[in-house]
mmCIF file of C-alpha atoms and ligand atoms in Angstrom:
data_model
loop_
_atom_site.group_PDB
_atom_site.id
_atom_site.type_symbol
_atom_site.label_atom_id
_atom_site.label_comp_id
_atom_site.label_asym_id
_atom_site.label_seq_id
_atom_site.Cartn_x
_atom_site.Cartn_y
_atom_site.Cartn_z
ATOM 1 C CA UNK J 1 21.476 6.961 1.640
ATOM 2 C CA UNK J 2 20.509 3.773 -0.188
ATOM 3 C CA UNK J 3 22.174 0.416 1.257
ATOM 4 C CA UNK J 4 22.124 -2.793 2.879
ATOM 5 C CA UNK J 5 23.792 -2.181 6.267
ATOM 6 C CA UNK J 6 21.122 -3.299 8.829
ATOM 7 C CA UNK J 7 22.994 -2.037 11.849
ATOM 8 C CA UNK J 8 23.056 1.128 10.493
ATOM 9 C CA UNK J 9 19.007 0.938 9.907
ATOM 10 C CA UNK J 10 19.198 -0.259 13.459
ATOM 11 C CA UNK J 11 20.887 2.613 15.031
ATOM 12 C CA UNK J 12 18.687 5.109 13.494
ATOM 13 C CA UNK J 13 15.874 3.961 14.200
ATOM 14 C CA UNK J 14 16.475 2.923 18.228
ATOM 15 C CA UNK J 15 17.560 6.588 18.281
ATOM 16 C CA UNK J 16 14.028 7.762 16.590
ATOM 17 C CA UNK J 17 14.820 8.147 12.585
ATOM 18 C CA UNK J 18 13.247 7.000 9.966
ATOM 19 C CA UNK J 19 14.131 4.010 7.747
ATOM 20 C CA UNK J 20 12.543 2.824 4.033
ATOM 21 C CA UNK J 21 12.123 -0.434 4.900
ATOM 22 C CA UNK J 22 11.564 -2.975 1.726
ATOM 23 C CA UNK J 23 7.953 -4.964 2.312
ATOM 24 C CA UNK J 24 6.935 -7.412 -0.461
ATOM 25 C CA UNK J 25 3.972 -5.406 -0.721
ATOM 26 C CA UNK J 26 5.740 -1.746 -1.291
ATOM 27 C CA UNK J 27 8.262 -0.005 0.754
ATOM 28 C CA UNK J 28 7.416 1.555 3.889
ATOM 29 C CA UNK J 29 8.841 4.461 5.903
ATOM 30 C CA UNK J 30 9.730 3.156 9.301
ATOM 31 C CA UNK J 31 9.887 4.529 12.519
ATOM 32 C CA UNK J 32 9.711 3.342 16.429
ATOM 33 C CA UNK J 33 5.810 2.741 16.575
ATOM 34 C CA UNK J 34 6.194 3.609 20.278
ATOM 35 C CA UNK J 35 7.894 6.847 19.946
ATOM 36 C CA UNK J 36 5.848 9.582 19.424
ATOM 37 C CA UNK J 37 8.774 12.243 18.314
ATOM 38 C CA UNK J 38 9.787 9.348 15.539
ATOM 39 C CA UNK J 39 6.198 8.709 14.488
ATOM 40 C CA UNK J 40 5.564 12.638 14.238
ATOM 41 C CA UNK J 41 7.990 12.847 11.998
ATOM 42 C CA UNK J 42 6.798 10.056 9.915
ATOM 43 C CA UNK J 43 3.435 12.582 9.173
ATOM 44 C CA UNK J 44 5.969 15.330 8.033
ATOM 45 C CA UNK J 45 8.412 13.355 5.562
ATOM 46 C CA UNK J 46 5.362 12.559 3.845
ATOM 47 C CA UNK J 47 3.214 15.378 4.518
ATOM 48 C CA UNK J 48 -0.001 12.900 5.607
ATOM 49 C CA UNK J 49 -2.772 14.424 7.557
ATOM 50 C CA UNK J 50 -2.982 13.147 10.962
ATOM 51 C CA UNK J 51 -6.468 11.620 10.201
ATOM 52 C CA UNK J 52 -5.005 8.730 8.450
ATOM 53 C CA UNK J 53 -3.746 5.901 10.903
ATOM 54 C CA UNK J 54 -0.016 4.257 10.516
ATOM 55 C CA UNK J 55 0.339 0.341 9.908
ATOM 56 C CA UNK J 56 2.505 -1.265 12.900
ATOM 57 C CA UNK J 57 4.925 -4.208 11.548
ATOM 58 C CA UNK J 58 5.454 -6.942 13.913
ATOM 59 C CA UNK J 59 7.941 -9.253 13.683
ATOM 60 C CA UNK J 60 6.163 -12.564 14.254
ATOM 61 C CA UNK J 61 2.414 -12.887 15.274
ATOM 62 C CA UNK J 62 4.115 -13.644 18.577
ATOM 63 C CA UNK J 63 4.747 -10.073 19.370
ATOM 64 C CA UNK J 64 0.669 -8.862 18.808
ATOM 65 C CA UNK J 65 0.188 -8.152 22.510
ATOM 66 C CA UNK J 66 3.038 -5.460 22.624
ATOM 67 C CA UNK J 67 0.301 -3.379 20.999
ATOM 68 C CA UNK J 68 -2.653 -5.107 20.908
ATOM 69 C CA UNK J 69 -5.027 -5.515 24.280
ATOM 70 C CA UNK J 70 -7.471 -8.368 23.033
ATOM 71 C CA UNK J 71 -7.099 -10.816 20.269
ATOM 72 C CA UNK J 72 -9.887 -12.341 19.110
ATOM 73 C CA UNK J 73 -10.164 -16.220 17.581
ATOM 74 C CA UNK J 74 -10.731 -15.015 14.136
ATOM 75 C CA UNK J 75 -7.042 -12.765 14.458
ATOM 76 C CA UNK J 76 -4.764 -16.126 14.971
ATOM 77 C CA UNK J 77 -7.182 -17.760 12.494
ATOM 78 C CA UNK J 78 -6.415 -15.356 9.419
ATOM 79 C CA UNK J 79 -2.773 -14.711 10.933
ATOM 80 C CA UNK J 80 -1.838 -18.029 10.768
ATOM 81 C CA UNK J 81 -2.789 -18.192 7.251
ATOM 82 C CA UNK J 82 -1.824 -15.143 6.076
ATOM 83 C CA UNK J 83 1.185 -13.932 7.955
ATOM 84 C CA UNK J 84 3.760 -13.288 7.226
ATOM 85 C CA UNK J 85 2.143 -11.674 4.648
ATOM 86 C CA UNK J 86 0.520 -8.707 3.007
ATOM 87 C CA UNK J 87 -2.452 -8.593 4.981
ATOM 88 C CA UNK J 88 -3.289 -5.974 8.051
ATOM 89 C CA UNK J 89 -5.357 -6.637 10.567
ATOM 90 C CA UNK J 90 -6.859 -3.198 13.166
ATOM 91 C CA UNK J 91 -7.583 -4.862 16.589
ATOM 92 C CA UNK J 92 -8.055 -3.259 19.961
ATOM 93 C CA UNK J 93 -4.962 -1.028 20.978
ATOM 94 C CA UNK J 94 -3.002 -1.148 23.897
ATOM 95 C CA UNK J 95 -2.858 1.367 25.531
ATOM 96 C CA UNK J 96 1.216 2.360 24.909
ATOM 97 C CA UNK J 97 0.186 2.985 21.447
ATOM 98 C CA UNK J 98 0.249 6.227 20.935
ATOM 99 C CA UNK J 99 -2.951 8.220 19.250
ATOM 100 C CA UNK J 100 -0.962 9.545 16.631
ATOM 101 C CA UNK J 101 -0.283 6.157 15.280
ATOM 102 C CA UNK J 102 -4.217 4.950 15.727
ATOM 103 C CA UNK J 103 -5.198 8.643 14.780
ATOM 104 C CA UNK J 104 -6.599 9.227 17.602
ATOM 105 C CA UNK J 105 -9.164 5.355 17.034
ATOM 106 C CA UNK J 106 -9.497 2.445 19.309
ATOM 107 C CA UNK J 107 -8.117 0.524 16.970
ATOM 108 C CA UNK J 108 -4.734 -0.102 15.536
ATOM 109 C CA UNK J 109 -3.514 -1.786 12.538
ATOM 110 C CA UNK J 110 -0.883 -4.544 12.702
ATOM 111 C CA UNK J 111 0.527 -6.849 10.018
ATOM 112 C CA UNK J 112 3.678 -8.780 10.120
ATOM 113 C CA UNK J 113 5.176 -8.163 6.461
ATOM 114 C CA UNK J 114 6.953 -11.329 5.008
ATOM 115 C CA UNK J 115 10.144 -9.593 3.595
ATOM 116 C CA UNK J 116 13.268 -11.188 4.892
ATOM 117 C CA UNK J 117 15.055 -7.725 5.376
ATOM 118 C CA UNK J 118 11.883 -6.637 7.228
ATOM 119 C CA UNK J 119 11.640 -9.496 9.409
ATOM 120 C CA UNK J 120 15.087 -9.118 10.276
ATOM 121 C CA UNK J 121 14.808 -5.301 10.359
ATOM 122 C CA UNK J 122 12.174 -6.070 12.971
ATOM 123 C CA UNK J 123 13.872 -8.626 14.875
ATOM 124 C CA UNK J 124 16.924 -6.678 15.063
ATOM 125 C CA UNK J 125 15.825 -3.393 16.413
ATOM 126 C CA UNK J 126 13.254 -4.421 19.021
ATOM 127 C CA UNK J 127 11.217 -2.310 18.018
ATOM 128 C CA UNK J 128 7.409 -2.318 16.851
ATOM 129 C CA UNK J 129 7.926 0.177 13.605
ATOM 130 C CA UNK J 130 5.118 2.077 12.027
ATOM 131 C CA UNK J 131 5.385 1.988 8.769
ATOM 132 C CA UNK J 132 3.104 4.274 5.429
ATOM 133 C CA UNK J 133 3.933 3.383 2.031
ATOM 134 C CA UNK J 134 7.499 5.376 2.002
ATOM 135 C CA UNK J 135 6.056 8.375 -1.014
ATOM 136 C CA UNK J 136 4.748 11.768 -0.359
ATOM 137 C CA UNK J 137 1.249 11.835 1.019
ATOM 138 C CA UNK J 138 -1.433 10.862 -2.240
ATOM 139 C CA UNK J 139 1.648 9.891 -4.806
ATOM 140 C CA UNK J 140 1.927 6.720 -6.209
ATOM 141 C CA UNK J 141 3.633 4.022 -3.810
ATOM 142 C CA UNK J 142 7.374 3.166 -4.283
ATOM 143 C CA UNK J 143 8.446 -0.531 -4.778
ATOM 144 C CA UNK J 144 12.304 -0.054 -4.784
ATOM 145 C CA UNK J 145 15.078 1.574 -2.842
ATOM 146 C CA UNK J 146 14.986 4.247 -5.591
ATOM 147 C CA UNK J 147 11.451 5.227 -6.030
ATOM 148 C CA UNK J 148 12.076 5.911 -2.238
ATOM 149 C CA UNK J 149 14.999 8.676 -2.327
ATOM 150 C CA UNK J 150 12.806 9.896 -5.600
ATOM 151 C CA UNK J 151 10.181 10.883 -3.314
ATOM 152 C CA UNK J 152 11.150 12.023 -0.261
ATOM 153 C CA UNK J 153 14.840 13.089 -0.675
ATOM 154 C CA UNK J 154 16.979 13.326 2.608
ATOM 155 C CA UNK J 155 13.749 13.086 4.817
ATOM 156 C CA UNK J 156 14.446 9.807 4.816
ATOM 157 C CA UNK J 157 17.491 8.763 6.819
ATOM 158 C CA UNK J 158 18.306 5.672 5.295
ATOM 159 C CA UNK J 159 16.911 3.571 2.167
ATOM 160 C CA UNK J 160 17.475 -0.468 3.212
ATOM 161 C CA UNK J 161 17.757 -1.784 -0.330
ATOM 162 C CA UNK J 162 15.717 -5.296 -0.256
ATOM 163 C CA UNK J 163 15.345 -5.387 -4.374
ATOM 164 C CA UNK J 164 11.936 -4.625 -5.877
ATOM 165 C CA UNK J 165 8.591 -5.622 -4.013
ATOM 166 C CA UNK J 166 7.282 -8.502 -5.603
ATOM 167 C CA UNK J 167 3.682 -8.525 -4.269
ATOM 168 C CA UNK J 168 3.489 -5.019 -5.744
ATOM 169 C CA UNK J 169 0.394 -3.525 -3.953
ATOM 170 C CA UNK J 170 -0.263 -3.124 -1.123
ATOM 171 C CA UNK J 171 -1.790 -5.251 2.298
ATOM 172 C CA UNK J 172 -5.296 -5.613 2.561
ATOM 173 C CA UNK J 173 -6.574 -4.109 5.435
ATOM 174 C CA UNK J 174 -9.485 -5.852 7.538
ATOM 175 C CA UNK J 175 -10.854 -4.487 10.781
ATOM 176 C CA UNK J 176 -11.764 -7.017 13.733
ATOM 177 C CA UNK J 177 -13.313 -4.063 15.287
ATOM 178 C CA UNK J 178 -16.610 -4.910 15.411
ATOM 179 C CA UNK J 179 -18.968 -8.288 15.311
ATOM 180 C CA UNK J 180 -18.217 -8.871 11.431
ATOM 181 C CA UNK J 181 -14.726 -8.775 9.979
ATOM 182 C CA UNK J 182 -15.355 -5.253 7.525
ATOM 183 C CA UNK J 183 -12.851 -4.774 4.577
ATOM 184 C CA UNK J 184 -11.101 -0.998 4.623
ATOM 185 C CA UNK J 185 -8.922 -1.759 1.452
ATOM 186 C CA UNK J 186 -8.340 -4.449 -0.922
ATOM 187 C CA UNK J 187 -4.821 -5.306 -1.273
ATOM 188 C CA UNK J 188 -2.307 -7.941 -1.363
ATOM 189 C CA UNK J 189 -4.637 -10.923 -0.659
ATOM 190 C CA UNK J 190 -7.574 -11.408 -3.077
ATOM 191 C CA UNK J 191 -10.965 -11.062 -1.686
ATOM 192 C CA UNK J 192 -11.697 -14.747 -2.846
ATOM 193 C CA UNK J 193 -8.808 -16.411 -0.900
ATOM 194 C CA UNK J 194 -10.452 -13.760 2.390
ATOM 195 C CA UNK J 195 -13.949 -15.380 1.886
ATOM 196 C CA UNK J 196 -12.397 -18.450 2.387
ATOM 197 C CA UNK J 197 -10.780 -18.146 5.392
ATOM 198 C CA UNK J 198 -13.771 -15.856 6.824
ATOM 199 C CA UNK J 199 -16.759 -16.586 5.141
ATOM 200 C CA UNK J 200 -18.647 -12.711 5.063
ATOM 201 C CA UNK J 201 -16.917 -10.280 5.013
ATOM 202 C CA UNK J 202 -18.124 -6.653 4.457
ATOM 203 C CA UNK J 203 -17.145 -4.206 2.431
ATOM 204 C CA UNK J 204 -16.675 -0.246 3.615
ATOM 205 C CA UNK J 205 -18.014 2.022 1.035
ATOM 206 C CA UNK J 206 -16.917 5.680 1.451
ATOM 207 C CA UNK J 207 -19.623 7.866 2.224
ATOM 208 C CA UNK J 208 -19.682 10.152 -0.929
ATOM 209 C CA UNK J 209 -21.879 12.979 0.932
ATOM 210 C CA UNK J 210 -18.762 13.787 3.334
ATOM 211 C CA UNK J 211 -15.156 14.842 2.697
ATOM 212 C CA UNK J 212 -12.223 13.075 3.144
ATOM 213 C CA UNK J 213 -11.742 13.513 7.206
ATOM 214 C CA UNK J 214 -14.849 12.602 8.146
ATOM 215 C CA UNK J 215 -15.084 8.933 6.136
ATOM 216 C CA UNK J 216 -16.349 6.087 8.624
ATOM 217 C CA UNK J 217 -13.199 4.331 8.261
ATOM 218 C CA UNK J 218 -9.943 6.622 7.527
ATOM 219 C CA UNK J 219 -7.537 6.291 4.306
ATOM 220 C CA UNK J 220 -10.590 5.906 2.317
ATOM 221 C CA UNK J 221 -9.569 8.780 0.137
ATOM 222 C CA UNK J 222 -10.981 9.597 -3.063
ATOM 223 C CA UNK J 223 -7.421 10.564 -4.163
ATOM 224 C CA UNK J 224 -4.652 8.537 -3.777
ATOM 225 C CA UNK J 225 -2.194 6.733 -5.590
ATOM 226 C CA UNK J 226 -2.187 9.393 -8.038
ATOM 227 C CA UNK J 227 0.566 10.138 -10.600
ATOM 228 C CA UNK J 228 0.845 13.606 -11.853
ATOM 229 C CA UNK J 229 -0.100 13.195 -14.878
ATOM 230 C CA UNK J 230 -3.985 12.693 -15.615
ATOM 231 C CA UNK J 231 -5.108 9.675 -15.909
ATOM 232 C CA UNK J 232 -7.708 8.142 -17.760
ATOM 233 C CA UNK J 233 -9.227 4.987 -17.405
ATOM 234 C CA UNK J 234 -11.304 2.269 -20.103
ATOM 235 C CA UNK J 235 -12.877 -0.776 -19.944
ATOM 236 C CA UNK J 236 -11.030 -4.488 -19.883
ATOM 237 C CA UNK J 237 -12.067 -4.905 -23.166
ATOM 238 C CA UNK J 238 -12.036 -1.450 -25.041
ATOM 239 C CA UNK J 239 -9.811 -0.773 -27.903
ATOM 240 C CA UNK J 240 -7.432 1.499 -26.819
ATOM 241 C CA UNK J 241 -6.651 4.956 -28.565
ATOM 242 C CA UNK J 242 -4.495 7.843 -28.349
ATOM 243 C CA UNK J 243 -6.183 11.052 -27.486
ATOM 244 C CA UNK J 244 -6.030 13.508 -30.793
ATOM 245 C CA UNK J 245 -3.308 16.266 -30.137
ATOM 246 C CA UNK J 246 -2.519 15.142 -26.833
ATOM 247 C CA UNK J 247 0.966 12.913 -25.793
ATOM 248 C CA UNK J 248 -0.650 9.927 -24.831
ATOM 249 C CA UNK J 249 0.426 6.860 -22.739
ATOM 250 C CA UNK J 250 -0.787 3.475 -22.575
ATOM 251 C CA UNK J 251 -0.728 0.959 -19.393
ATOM 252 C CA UNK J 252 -2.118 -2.281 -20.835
ATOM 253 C CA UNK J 253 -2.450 -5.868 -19.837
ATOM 254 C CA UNK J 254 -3.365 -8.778 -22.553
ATOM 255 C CA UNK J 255 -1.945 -9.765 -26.324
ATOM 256 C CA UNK J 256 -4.484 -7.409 -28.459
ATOM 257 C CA UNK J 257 -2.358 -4.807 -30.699
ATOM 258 C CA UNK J 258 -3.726 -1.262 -29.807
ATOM 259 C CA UNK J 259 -4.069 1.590 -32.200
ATOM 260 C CA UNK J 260 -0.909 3.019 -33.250
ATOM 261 C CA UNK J 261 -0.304 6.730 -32.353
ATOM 262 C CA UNK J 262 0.865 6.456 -28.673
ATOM 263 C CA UNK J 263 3.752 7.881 -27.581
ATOM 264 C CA UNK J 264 4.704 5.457 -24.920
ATOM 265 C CA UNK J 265 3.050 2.243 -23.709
ATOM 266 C CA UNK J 266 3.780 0.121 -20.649
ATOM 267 C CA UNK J 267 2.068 -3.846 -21.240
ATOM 268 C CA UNK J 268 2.268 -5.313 -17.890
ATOM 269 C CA UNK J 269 1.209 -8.675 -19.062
ATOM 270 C CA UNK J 270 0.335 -10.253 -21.844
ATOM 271 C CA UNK J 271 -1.611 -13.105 -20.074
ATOM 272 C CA UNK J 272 -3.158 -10.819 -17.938
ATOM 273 C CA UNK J 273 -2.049 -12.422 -15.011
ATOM 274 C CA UNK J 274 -2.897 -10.557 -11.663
ATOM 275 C CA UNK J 275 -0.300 -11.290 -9.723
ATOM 276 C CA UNK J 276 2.252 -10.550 -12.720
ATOM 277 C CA UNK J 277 0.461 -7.069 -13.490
ATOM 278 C CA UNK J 278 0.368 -6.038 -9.661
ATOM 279 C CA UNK J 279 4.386 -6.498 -9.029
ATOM 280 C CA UNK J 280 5.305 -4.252 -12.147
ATOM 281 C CA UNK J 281 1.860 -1.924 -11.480
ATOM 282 C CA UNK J 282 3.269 1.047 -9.640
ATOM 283 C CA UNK J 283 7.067 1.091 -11.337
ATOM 284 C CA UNK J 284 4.955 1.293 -14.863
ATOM 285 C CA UNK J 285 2.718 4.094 -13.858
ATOM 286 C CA UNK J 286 6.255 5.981 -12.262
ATOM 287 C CA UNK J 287 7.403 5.666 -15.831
ATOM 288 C CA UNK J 288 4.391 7.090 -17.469
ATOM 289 C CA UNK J 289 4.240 9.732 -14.934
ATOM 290 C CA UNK J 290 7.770 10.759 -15.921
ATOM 291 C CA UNK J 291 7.533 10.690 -19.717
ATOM 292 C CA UNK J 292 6.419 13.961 -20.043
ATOM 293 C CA UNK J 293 3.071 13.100 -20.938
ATOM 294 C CA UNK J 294 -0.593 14.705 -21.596
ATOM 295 C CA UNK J 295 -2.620 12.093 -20.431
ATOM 296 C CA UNK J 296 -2.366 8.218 -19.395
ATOM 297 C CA UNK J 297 -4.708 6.215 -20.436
ATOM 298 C CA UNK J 298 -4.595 2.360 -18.284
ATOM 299 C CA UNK J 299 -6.582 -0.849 -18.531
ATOM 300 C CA UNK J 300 -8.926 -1.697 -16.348
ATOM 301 C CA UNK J 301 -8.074 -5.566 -14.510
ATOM 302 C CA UNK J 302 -10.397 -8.458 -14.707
ATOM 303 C CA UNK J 303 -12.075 -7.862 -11.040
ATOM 304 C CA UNK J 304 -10.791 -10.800 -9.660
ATOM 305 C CA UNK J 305 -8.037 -11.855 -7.579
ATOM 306 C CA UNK J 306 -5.109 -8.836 -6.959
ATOM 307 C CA UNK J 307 -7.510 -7.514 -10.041
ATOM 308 C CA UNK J 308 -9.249 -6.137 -7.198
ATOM 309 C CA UNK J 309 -6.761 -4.051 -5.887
ATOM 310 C CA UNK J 310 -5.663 -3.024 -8.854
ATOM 311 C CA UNK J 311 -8.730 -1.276 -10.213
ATOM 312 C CA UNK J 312 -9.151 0.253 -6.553
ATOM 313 C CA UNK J 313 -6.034 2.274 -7.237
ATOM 314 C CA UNK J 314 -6.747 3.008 -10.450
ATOM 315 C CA UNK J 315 -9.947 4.454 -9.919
ATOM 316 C CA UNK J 316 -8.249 6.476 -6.305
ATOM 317 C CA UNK J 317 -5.936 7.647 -9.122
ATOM 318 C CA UNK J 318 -8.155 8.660 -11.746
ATOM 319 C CA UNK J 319 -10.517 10.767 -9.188
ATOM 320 C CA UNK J 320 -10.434 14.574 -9.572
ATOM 321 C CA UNK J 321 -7.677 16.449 -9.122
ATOM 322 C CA UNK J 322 -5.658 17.418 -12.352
ATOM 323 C CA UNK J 323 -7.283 16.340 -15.087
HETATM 324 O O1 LIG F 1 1.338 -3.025 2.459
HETATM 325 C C1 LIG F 1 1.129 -2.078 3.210
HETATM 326 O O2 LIG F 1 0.092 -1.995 3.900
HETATM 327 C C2 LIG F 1 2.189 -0.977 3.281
HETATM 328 C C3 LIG F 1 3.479 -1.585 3.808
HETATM 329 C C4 LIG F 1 4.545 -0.560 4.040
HETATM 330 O O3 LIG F 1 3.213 -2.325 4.967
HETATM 331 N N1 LIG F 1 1.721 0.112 4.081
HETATM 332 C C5 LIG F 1 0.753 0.960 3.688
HETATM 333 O O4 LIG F 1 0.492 1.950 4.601
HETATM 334 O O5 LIG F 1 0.180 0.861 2.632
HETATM 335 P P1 LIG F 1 -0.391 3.238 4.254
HETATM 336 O O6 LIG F 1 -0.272 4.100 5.461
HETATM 337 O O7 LIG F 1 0.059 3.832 2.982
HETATM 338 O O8 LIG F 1 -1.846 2.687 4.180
HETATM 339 C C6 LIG F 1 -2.410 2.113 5.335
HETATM 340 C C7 LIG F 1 -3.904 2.093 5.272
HETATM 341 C C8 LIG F 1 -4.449 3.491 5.326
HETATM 342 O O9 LIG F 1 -5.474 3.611 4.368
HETATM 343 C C9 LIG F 1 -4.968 3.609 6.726
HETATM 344 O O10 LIG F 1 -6.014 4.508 6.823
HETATM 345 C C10 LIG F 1 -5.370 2.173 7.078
HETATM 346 O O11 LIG F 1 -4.407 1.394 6.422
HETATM 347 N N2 LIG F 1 -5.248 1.991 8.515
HETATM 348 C C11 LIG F 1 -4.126 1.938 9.257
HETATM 349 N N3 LIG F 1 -4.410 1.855 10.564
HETATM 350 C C12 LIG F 1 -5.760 1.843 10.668
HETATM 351 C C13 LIG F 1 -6.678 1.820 11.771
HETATM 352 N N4 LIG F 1 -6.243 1.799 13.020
HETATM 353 N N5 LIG F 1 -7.989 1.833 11.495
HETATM 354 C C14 LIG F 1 -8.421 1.868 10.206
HETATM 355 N N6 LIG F 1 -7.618 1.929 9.131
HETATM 356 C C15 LIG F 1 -6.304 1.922 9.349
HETATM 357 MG MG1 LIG F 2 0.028 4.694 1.139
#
């Protein structure tokens, strides 16, 4: 189930199964982007809605006309700083891209993920491989082999074990789709370092008035990323306390002591380092979620850098639901 023999990844996936593939952002759930059979079955592992458009992973930047039919100057700009690397681009589609993967759009998002097991994954196969974060639709991403078999069992065909993801969230996606470059998610490379390679960029906001099919740009769901357990969130700089008669958890950043009284608490960094609290983010909240806890309370990030993406998946995990 879980290993490190690529032919084996190979086989299954030229003969349309799927494979956890290890990214450095979080693992993904591969299949042959071109098949449709292989990519349908992708939707039911993880039980996603066909509204919500796959990621293709390239191999090299060289390969972004096997499913792309125009590339613009600003693509090979950001691409050739970026990639390999966790950012996704959604350009034009060819036309041997199939809808499902696209969900039904013009456009299709490509990134080519820096992971050498990917890469060679990639290379390998031949294939173009659409790839979802590898957990059940609206659970919390997995960033090792294990978190992968946690979630989806023997849906998966085979786990590549690449070690944990060390970016930790995941890419940031940026469409090309119309005259300025529009940001769909914040992820793996800091809005800063983007205005520096593009200058504006805008920002989609979800339109609160509609539900979660009809958003202007898909995947902007209000829940996601969401453990089972509610989840609360406070301010950088609140004290944090337990909440009375409840089993509480705490996922912190920073030196200050809390209040005593928790029953389990997960500091992700005392210097509250970004990059250091987004490549242990997702295992932490996996081991609140599992502590048989009331309620988790988390930290908001300073909103800068992977901060960014960070408090984005807080706040998609916090929304509604079960608390
Ligand atoms: O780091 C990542 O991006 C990971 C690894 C495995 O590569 N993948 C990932 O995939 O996070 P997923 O499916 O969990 O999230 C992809 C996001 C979704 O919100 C989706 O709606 C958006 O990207 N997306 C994908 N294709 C798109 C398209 N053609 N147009 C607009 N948004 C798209
Ligand atoms: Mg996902």
């Amino acid at each position: 189930m879980i290993g490190t023999d690529l032919s084996l990844a190979v086989g299954i996936l030229r003969s349309g199964g799927l494979v956890g593939m290890p990214t450095e952002t979080v693992y993904g759930l591969a299949a042959d982007a071109l098949n449709v059979d292989a990519v349908a079955r992708i939707f039911s592992a993880k039980g996603r809605p066909t509204f919500d458009p796959l990621i293709v992973h390239l191999w090299d930047v060289s390969e972004l006309s096997r499913v792309v039919c125009r590339v613009p100057e600003v693509a090979l700009r950001l691409a050739s700083t970026c990639w390999p690397g966790p950012l996704t681009l959604v350009l034009p589609k060819a036309e041997c891209v199939p809808d499902l993967v696209t969900a039904g759009l013009p456009g299709v998002g490509v990134r080519v993920p820096s992971h050498p097991m990917a890469r060679r994954l990639l290379r390998e196969s031949g294939c173009v491989l659409a790839a979802p974060s590898a957990n059940p639709f609206g659970g919390i991403s997995p960033t090792t082999a294990e978190h992968v078999v946690a979630g989806l069992g023997d849906r998966v065909d085979y786990v590549l074990d690449g070690g944990p993801s060390c970016v930790g969230v995941e890419s940031t996606v940026v469409s090309l789709m119309g005259d300025v470059p529009v940001l769909l998610r914040p992820g793996g490379v800091s809005p800063e370092r983007l205005r520096e390679l593009l200058g504006h960029v805008e920002v989609a906001r979800p339109d609160t008035s509609c539900d979660d099919a009809a958003q202007p740009a898909p995947g902007m769901l209000s829940r996601h990323y969401a453990p089972r357990t509610p989840l609360r969130l406070i301010s950088t700089t609140a004290l944090a306390e337990p909440c009375p008669g409840l089993r509480t958890g705490l996922l912190t950043w920073g030196p200050e002591s809390e209040i005593p009284g928790f029953d389990r608490i997960f500091r992700l960094c005392r210097e509250g380092n970004p990059e250091i609290c987004a490549a242990g983010f997702f295992a932490a909240l996996r081991d609140l979620d599992s502590a048989g806890l009331d309620v988790i309370i988390a930290r908001q990030f300073l909103d800068s850098g992977l901060g960014v993406a960070l408090n984005d998946r807080l706040r998609r995990g916090a929304t509604g639901g079960n608390d």
